CSV table of C-alpha atoms and ligand atoms in Angstrom, one decimal:
chain,number,residue,atom,x,y,z
A,4,UNK,CA,94.3,80.6,99.2
A,5,UNK,CA,96.8,83.2,98.0
A,6,UNK,CA,98.6,85.2,100.6
A,7,UNK,CA,99.7,88.6,99.6
A,8,UNK,CA,103.2,89.4,100.5
A,9,UNK,CA,103.2,92.6,102.4
A,10,UNK,CA,105.4,95.3,101.1
A,11,UNK,CA,107.9,97.2,103.3
A,12,UNK,CA,106.2,100.6,103.4
A,13,UNK,CA,109.5,102.5,103.9
A,14,UNK,CA,110.7,101.2,100.4
A,15,UNK,CA,107.9,103.3,98.8
A,16,UNK,CA,108.1,106.8,97.5
A,17,UNK,CA,105.6,109.3,98.8
A,18,UNK,CA,104.0,109.4,95.3
A,19,UNK,CA,103.6,105.6,95.4
A,20,UNK,CA,101.7,105.8,98.7
A,21,UNK,CA,99.6,108.6,97.3
A,22,UNK,CA,98.6,106.4,94.4
A,23,UNK,CA,97.8,103.6,96.9
A,24,UNK,CA,95.4,105.8,98.9
A,25,UNK,CA,93.7,107.1,95.8
A,26,UNK,CA,93.2,103.5,94.5
A,27,UNK,CA,91.6,102.8,97.9
A,28,UNK,CA,89.2,105.7,97.5
A,29,UNK,CA,91.0,107.8,100.1
A,30,UNK,CA,92.8,111.2,99.8
A,31,UNK,CA,96.4,111.5,98.6
A,32,UNK,CA,97.4,113.6,101.6
A,33,UNK,CA,97.1,110.5,103.8
A,34,UNK,CA,100.5,109.6,102.3
A,35,UNK,CA,102.0,112.8,103.7
A,36,UNK,CA,100.6,112.0,107.1
A,37,UNK,CA,102.0,108.5,107.0
A,38,UNK,CA,105.4,109.7,105.8
A,39,UNK,CA,105.6,112.1,108.7
A,40,UNK,CA,105.0,109.2,111.1
A,41,UNK,CA,107.6,107.0,109.3
A,42,UNK,CA,110.5,109.5,108.7
A,43,UNK,CA,109.9,112.4,111.2
A,44,UNK,CA,108.4,110.6,114.2
A,45,UNK,CA,110.2,107.3,113.4
A,46,UNK,CA,107.1,105.2,114.1
A,47,UNK,CA,107.7,101.5,114.1
A,48,UNK,CA,104.1,100.4,114.3
A,49,UNK,CA,101.0,101.5,112.4
A,50,UNK,CA,99.1,101.9,115.7
A,51,UNK,CA,101.3,104.7,116.7
A,52,UNK,CA,99.8,106.7,113.8
A,53,UNK,CA,97.1,108.2,116.0
A,54,UNK,CA,95.8,110.9,113.6
A,55,UNK,CA,94.8,108.1,111.2
A,56,UNK,CA,91.4,106.5,111.8
A,57,UNK,CA,91.4,102.8,112.9
A,58,UNK,CA,90.1,101.6,109.5
A,59,UNK,CA,93.0,103.4,107.7
A,60,UNK,CA,95.5,101.8,110.1
A,61,UNK,CA,94.0,98.4,109.5
A,62,UNK,CA,94.2,99.0,105.8
A,63,UNK,CA,97.9,99.8,106.1
A,64,UNK,CA,98.5,96.7,108.2
A,65,UNK,CA,96.9,94.4,105.6
A,66,UNK,CA,99.1,95.7,102.8
A,67,UNK,CA,102.3,96.8,104.4
A,68,UNK,CA,104.9,96.1,107.1
A,69,UNK,CA,107.5,98.3,108.7
A,70,UNK,CA,110.7,96.4,109.2
A,71,UNK,CA,112.5,98.2,112.0
A,72,UNK,CA,116.0,97.2,113.1
A,73,UNK,CA,116.3,95.6,116.6
A,74,UNK,CA,119.0,96.7,119.0
A,75,UNK,CA,119.5,93.2,120.5
A,76,UNK,CA,122.6,93.8,122.6
A,77,UNK,CA,124.1,96.9,124.0
A,78,UNK,CA,127.5,97.0,125.6
A,79,UNK,CA,128.9,100.0,127.6
A,80,UNK,CA,132.5,100.9,127.8
A,81,UNK,CA,134.2,102.4,130.8
A,82,UNK,CA,134.5,105.7,128.9
A,83,UNK,CA,130.8,105.8,128.2
A,84,UNK,CA,130.9,104.6,124.6
A,85,UNK,CA,127.9,102.4,123.8
A,86,UNK,CA,128.1,99.6,121.2
A,87,UNK,CA,124.9,98.2,119.7
A,88,UNK,CA,124.5,94.9,118.0
A,89,UNK,CA,121.7,95.6,115.5
A,90,UNK,CA,119.6,92.8,114.0
A,91,UNK,CA,118.1,93.4,110.6
A,92,UNK,CA,114.8,91.9,109.3
A,93,UNK,CA,116.7,89.0,107.7
A,94,UNK,CA,118.6,88.2,110.9
A,95,UNK,CA,121.9,89.6,109.7
A,96,UNK,CA,123.7,91.7,112.3
A,97,UNK,CA,125.6,95.0,112.1
A,98,UNK,CA,127.1,97.3,114.8
A,99,UNK,CA,126.6,100.9,115.6
A,100,UNK,CA,128.3,103.0,118.2
A,101,UNK,CA,127.5,106.0,120.4
A,102,UNK,CA,130.5,108.1,121.3
A,103,UNK,CA,130.0,110.7,124.0
A,104,UNK,CA,132.4,113.6,124.3
A,105,UNK,CA,132.5,116.9,126.2
A,106,UNK,CA,130.8,119.0,123.5
A,107,UNK,CA,129.3,116.4,121.2
A,108,UNK,CA,127.7,113.0,121.0
A,109,UNK,CA,128.5,111.1,117.8
A,110,UNK,CA,126.7,108.2,116.2
A,111,UNK,CA,129.0,105.9,114.2
A,112,UNK,CA,126.9,103.9,111.8
A,113,UNK,CA,127.3,101.0,109.5
A,114,UNK,CA,126.6,101.2,105.8
A,115,UNK,CA,127.0,97.5,104.7
A,116,UNK,CA,126.8,94.1,106.3
A,117,UNK,CA,130.5,93.2,106.4
A,118,UNK,CA,132.9,94.8,104.0
A,119,UNK,CA,134.5,93.8,100.6
A,120,UNK,CA,137.6,95.9,100.9
A,121,UNK,CA,140.0,93.7,102.9
A,122,UNK,CA,142.1,96.4,104.6
A,123,UNK,CA,144.6,94.4,106.6
A,124,UNK,CA,144.3,96.3,109.8
A,125,UNK,CA,140.5,96.3,110.1
A,126,UNK,CA,138.5,93.7,111.9
A,127,UNK,CA,135.4,94.2,109.7
A,128,UNK,CA,137.5,92.8,106.8
A,129,UNK,CA,137.1,89.4,108.4
A,130,UNK,CA,133.4,89.5,107.7
A,131,UNK,CA,132.4,88.8,104.2
A,132,UNK,CA,130.3,91.5,102.6
A,133,UNK,CA,126.8,90.1,102.7
A,134,UNK,CA,124.7,93.1,101.4
A,135,UNK,CA,124.2,96.8,101.4
A,136,UNK,CA,122.1,98.3,104.2
A,137,UNK,CA,118.8,99.9,103.0
A,138,UNK,CA,117.9,103.6,103.6
A,139,UNK,CA,115.6,102.7,106.5
A,140,UNK,CA,118.3,100.4,108.2
A,141,UNK,CA,120.8,103.3,108.1
A,142,UNK,CA,118.1,105.8,109.3
A,143,UNK,CA,117.1,103.4,112.1
A,144,UNK,CA,120.6,103.2,113.5
A,145,UNK,CA,120.7,106.9,113.9
A,146,UNK,CA,117.2,106.9,115.5
A,147,UNK,CA,118.3,104.3,118.0
A,148,UNK,CA,121.4,106.2,119.0
A,149,UNK,CA,119.5,109.4,119.2
A,150,UNK,CA,117.2,107.8,121.8
A,151,UNK,CA,120.2,106.4,123.7
A,152,UNK,CA,121.8,109.8,123.7
A,153,UNK,CA,118.7,111.3,125.4
A,154,UNK,CA,118.2,108.3,127.7
A,155,UNK,CA,121.7,107.8,129.0
A,156,UNK,CA,123.2,111.3,128.6
A,157,UNK,CA,120.2,113.6,128.6
A,158,UNK,CA,121.7,115.4,125.6
A,159,UNK,CA,120.9,115.4,121.9
A,160,UNK,CA,122.8,113.5,119.3
A,161,UNK,CA,125.0,116.1,117.5
A,162,UNK,CA,127.1,114.3,114.9
A,163,UNK,CA,127.0,111.3,112.7
A,164,UNK,CA,130.0,109.5,111.1
A,165,UNK,CA,129.8,106.7,108.5
A,166,UNK,CA,132.7,104.9,110.0
A,167,UNK,CA,131.0,101.7,111.1
A,168,UNK,CA,131.0,98.5,109.1
A,169,UNK,CA,131.3,98.7,105.3
A,170,UNK,CA,132.4,101.1,102.6
A,171,UNK,CA,129.7,103.9,102.3
A,172,UNK,CA,130.7,104.9,98.8
A,173,UNK,CA,130.0,101.3,97.6
A,174,UNK,CA,126.4,101.8,98.9
A,175,UNK,CA,126.3,105.4,97.7
A,176,UNK,CA,122.6,105.8,96.7
A,177,UNK,CA,121.3,104.4,100.0
A,178,UNK,CA,123.7,106.4,102.1
A,179,UNK,CA,122.8,109.6,100.3
A,180,UNK,CA,119.1,108.8,100.6
A,181,UNK,CA,119.4,108.0,104.3
A,182,UNK,CA,121.3,111.3,104.9
A,183,UNK,CA,118.5,113.1,103.1
A,184,UNK,CA,115.9,111.5,105.6
A,185,UNK,CA,118.2,112.3,108.5
A,186,UNK,CA,118.7,116.0,107.5
A,187,UNK,CA,115.4,116.9,105.9
A,188,UNK,CA,112.9,119.0,107.8
A,189,UNK,CA,110.5,116.3,106.9
A,190,UNK,CA,112.8,113.8,108.6
A,191,UNK,CA,115.1,114.2,111.6
A,192,UNK,CA,116.2,117.7,110.7
A,193,UNK,CA,119.8,117.2,111.7
A,194,UNK,CA,122.5,119.5,110.3
A,195,UNK,CA,124.3,118.3,107.1
A,196,UNK,CA,127.6,119.8,108.4
A,197,UNK,CA,127.5,117.4,111.4
A,198,UNK,CA,127.6,114.4,109.1
A,199,UNK,CA,130.9,112.8,107.8
A,200,UNK,CA,131.2,110.0,105.3
A,201,UNK,CA,134.5,108.2,105.5
A,202,UNK,CA,135.9,106.3,102.5
A,203,UNK,CA,138.8,104.1,101.8
A,204,UNK,CA,139.1,106.1,98.6
A,205,UNK,CA,136.9,105.2,95.7
A,206,UNK,CA,138.0,107.9,93.2
A,207,UNK,CA,135.1,107.7,90.8
A,208,UNK,CA,132.6,107.9,93.6
A,209,UNK,CA,134.3,111.0,95.0
A,210,UNK,CA,133.9,112.6,91.6
A,211,UNK,CA,130.2,111.6,91.6
A,212,UNK,CA,129.7,113.1,95.0
A,213,UNK,CA,131.2,116.3,93.8
A,214,UNK,CA,129.0,116.4,90.8
A,215,UNK,CA,126.0,115.7,93.0
A,216,UNK,CA,126.9,118.6,95.1
A,217,UNK,CA,126.6,116.8,98.4
A,218,UNK,CA,126.9,118.9,101.5
A,219,UNK,CA,128.1,116.5,104.1
A,220,UNK,CA,131.8,116.2,105.1
A,221,UNK,CA,134.2,113.8,103.4
A,222,UNK,CA,136.9,111.9,105.2
A,223,UNK,CA,139.5,109.6,103.5
A,224,UNK,CA,141.3,106.8,105.2
A,225,UNK,CA,144.8,107.4,103.9
A,226,UNK,CA,147.2,105.7,106.3
A,227,UNK,CA,150.1,106.1,103.8
A,228,UNK,CA,150.9,108.5,101.0
A,229,UNK,CA,153.3,106.0,99.4
A,230,UNK,CA,151.6,103.9,96.7
A,231,UNK,CA,153.4,100.6,97.4
A,232,UNK,CA,152.9,100.8,101.1
A,233,UNK,CA,149.3,101.8,100.8
A,234,UNK,CA,148.6,99.0,98.4
A,235,UNK,CA,150.2,96.5,100.8
A,236,UNK,CA,147.6,97.3,103.5
A,237,UNK,CA,144.7,98.6,101.5
A,238,UNK,CA,144.1,96.5,98.3
A,239,UNK,CA,141.7,99.2,97.0
A,240,UNK,CA,144.8,101.3,96.3
A,241,UNK,CA,145.8,98.9,93.5
A,242,UNK,CA,142.9,100.1,91.5
A,243,UNK,CA,142.5,103.6,93.0
A,244,UNK,CA,146.1,104.8,93.2
A,245,UNK,CA,147.2,107.9,95.1
A,246,UNK,CA,147.4,109.9,91.9
A,247,UNK,CA,143.8,109.0,90.9
A,248,UNK,CA,142.7,109.7,94.5
A,249,UNK,CA,144.4,113.1,94.4
A,250,UNK,CA,142.8,114.0,91.1
A,251,UNK,CA,139.4,113.1,92.4
A,252,UNK,CA,140.0,115.1,95.6
A,253,UNK,CA,141.1,118.1,93.6
A,254,UNK,CA,137.8,117.9,91.6
A,255,UNK,CA,135.9,117.5,94.9
A,256,UNK,CA,137.5,120.7,96.3
A,257,UNK,CA,137.0,122.7,93.1
A,258,UNK,CA,133.3,121.8,93.1
A,259,UNK,CA,132.4,121.8,96.8
A,260,UNK,CA,135.0,124.1,98.4
A,261,UNK,CA,134.9,121.7,101.3
A,262,UNK,CA,138.0,120.6,103.1
A,263,UNK,CA,138.7,116.9,103.3
A,264,UNK,CA,139.9,115.1,106.4
A,265,UNK,CA,142.5,112.4,106.1
A,266,UNK,CA,142.5,109.6,108.7
A,267,UNK,CA,145.9,108.2,109.3
A,268,UNK,CA,147.2,105.6,111.7
A,269,UNK,CA,151.0,105.6,112.4
A,270,UNK,CA,152.3,102.1,112.8
A,271,UNK,CA,155.7,101.1,114.1
A,272,UNK,CA,158.1,100.0,111.3
A,273,UNK,CA,155.5,100.7,108.6
A,274,UNK,CA,154.9,104.4,108.2
A,275,UNK,CA,157.0,105.9,111.0
A,276,UNK,CA,160.0,107.3,109.0
A,277,UNK,CA,160.7,110.8,107.9
A,278,UNK,CA,160.1,109.9,104.3
A,279,UNK,CA,156.5,108.8,105.3
A,280,UNK,CA,155.9,112.1,107.0
A,281,UNK,CA,157.2,114.0,103.9
A,282,UNK,CA,155.1,112.0,101.6
A,283,UNK,CA,152.0,112.8,103.7
A,284,UNK,CA,152.9,116.4,103.7
A,285,UNK,CA,153.2,116.4,99.9
A,286,UNK,CA,149.8,114.7,99.6
A,287,UNK,CA,148.3,117.2,101.9
A,288,UNK,CA,149.3,120.0,99.6
A,289,UNK,CA,146.9,118.9,96.9
A,290,UNK,CA,143.8,120.5,98.5
A,291,UNK,CA,142.9,122.2,101.8
A,292,UNK,CA,142.7,119.5,104.4
A,293,UNK,CA,142.9,118.4,108.0
A,294,UNK,CA,144.6,115.3,109.3
A,295,UNK,CA,143.4,113.1,112.1
A,296,UNK,CA,146.1,110.9,113.5
A,297,UNK,CA,144.1,107.9,114.8
A,298,UNK,CA,145.3,105.7,117.6
A,299,UNK,CA,145.6,102.1,116.4
A,300,UNK,CA,143.1,99.7,117.8
A,301,UNK,CA,144.6,96.2,117.9
A,302,UNK,CA,142.4,93.6,116.3
A,303,UNK,CA,144.3,90.6,117.5
A,304,UNK,CA,145.1,89.0,114.2
A,305,UNK,CA,147.9,91.0,112.8
A,306,UNK,CA,151.2,92.3,113.8
A,307,UNK,CA,150.5,95.9,113.4
A,308,UNK,CA,151.7,98.0,116.3
A,309,UNK,CA,151.1,101.6,117.2
A,310,UNK,CA,154.2,103.8,116.6
A,311,UNK,CA,156.1,105.5,119.4
A,312,UNK,CA,154.5,108.8,120.6
A,313,UNK,CA,157.7,110.7,119.6
A,314,UNK,CA,156.8,109.7,115.9
A,315,UNK,CA,153.3,110.9,116.3
A,316,UNK,CA,154.6,114.2,117.8
A,317,UNK,CA,156.9,114.5,114.8
A,318,UNK,CA,154.0,114.0,112.3
A,319,UNK,CA,152.1,116.7,114.3
A,320,UNK,CA,154.8,119.3,114.3
A,321,UNK,CA,155.7,118.8,110.6
A,322,UNK,CA,152.1,119.1,109.5
A,323,UNK,CA,151.2,122.0,111.8
A,324,UNK,CA,154.3,123.9,110.8
A,325,UNK,CA,153.0,123.7,107.3
A,326,UNK,CA,149.6,125.1,108.3
A,327,UNK,CA,147.7,121.8,108.3
A,328,UNK,CA,145.3,121.3,111.2
A,329,UNK,CA,146.2,118.1,112.8
A,330,UNK,CA,144.6,116.2,115.7
A,331,UNK,CA,145.4,113.1,117.5
A,332,UNK,CA,142.2,111.2,117.9
A,333,UNK,CA,142.3,109.0,121.0
A,334,UNK,CA,140.4,105.8,120.5
A,335,UNK,CA,137.1,105.3,122.4
A,336,UNK,CA,135.4,102.2,123.5
A,337,UNK,CA,138.4,100.0,123.0
A,338,UNK,CA,137.6,97.8,126.0
A,339,UNK,CA,134.4,96.6,124.3
A,340,UNK,CA,135.8,96.4,120.7
A,341,UNK,CA,133.8,99.4,119.7
A,342,UNK,CA,136.7,101.5,118.4
A,343,UNK,CA,137.5,102.2,114.8
A,344,UNK,CA,138.2,99.1,112.9
A,345,UNK,CA,137.2,96.8,115.7
A,346,UNK,CA,133.6,96.1,114.6
A,347,UNK,CA,133.3,92.5,113.9
A,348,UNK,CA,130.1,91.3,115.6
A,349,UNK,CA,132.1,90.2,118.7
A,350,UNK,CA,130.1,90.5,121.8
A,351,UNK,CA,130.8,89.4,125.3
A,352,UNK,CA,128.0,87.3,126.6
B,416,SAH,N1,135.2,102.0,104.8
B,416,SAH,C1,135.3,103.3,105.4
B,416,SAH,C2,134.6,103.5,106.8
B,416,SAH,C3,134.9,102.4,107.8
B,416,SAH,S1,136.4,102.4,108.6
B,416,SAH,C4,136.7,103.8,105.4
B,416,SAH,O1,137.6,103.0,105.1
B,416,SAH,O2,137.0,104.9,105.7
B,416,SAH,C5,136.5,103.8,109.7
B,416,SAH,C6,137.9,104.2,110.0
B,416,SAH,O3,138.5,103.3,110.9
B,416,SAH,C7,138.8,104.3,108.8
B,416,SAH,O4,139.5,105.5,108.8
B,416,SAH,C8,139.7,103.1,109.0
B,416,SAH,O5,140.9,103.3,108.3
B,416,SAH,C9,139.9,103.1,110.5
B,416,SAH,N2,140.3,101.8,111.0
B,416,SAH,C10,140.1,100.6,110.5
B,416,SAH,N3,140.7,99.7,111.3
B,416,SAH,C11,141.3,100.4,112.3
B,416,SAH,C12,142.1,100.0,113.4
B,416,SAH,N4,142.3,98.7,113.7
B,416,SAH,N5,142.6,100.9,114.2
B,416,SAH,C13,142.3,102.2,114.0
B,416,SAH,N6,141.6,102.7,113.0
B,416,SAH,C14,141.1,101.7,112.1
């Protein structure tokens, strides 16, 4: 007896499903109905599709599966931040985070299982990159956090940042396709301008994004504007130097007219000198930008230390005096290892 392997229905294009229905002697518009259930109403079960007749639902069940993510564990921080351990259909685990603030609720989502970039200060680097997340796995993280936002805060999810595990530009096509499902009126209908993709700086992908005319925001994890220093903590800089990054960013700005945000941690004894500040200032002059000075979140394995607050103040005043909007971003969810760079599938049991 041969057993047909059921296909994951969310891997299909709407045209594929239309063909399927026609082959089954049904109308192509069924596919539209099913897609609305899958991507707009986020159905995880064919029986939720109540405007389809029972025989149609049975037909779908025989041929297809839906492979939703499972939020297996949820941890809440003293500051309200929620960290989710998300199990994928093949039992791999990633993390996603809900960050509540006064005016916004942000979902921080993962784009890969593990990461290949080996940034010295980031806990995710300790996890080998296993695979890219699929469109539906990225989408499902947003849906889960959207539900938590309503359930625990009675407020809608407002923002999404691709700052969880992985390098989103190394999973570019799935990230872009997921953002399409998240923003499309046929999907979740969220605003493109509330979405930020953060990259360690893959120059050729920044150029591709500019060519594709993407409308979401771009953030670059800079941390140093001195090549040798940046390479010493971010190996990606060896093949994507600051000059190449600057060229790609100029191209990005020419094409999109969209400001970039630089993320920057100031570490004691590493980038806390006046020359570091001046190097950053110079880099900031390439294109209109904003700077987020991020608080360092210790990851326990390295000897990085947050710089003195006087140094952060100095960074602030030099950048602001030169007309560059600069914010100090306090870390959130640190007590449960949910802050930037702390995602490493570590859960308290
Ligand atoms: N790969 C992408 C997105 C994931 S990291 C990127 O590099 O941008 C999300 C942000 O957290 C990045 O700005 C990263 O530099 C920062 N980060 C990583 N480890 C950190 C740590 N220990 N403390 C503070 N920020 C950290």
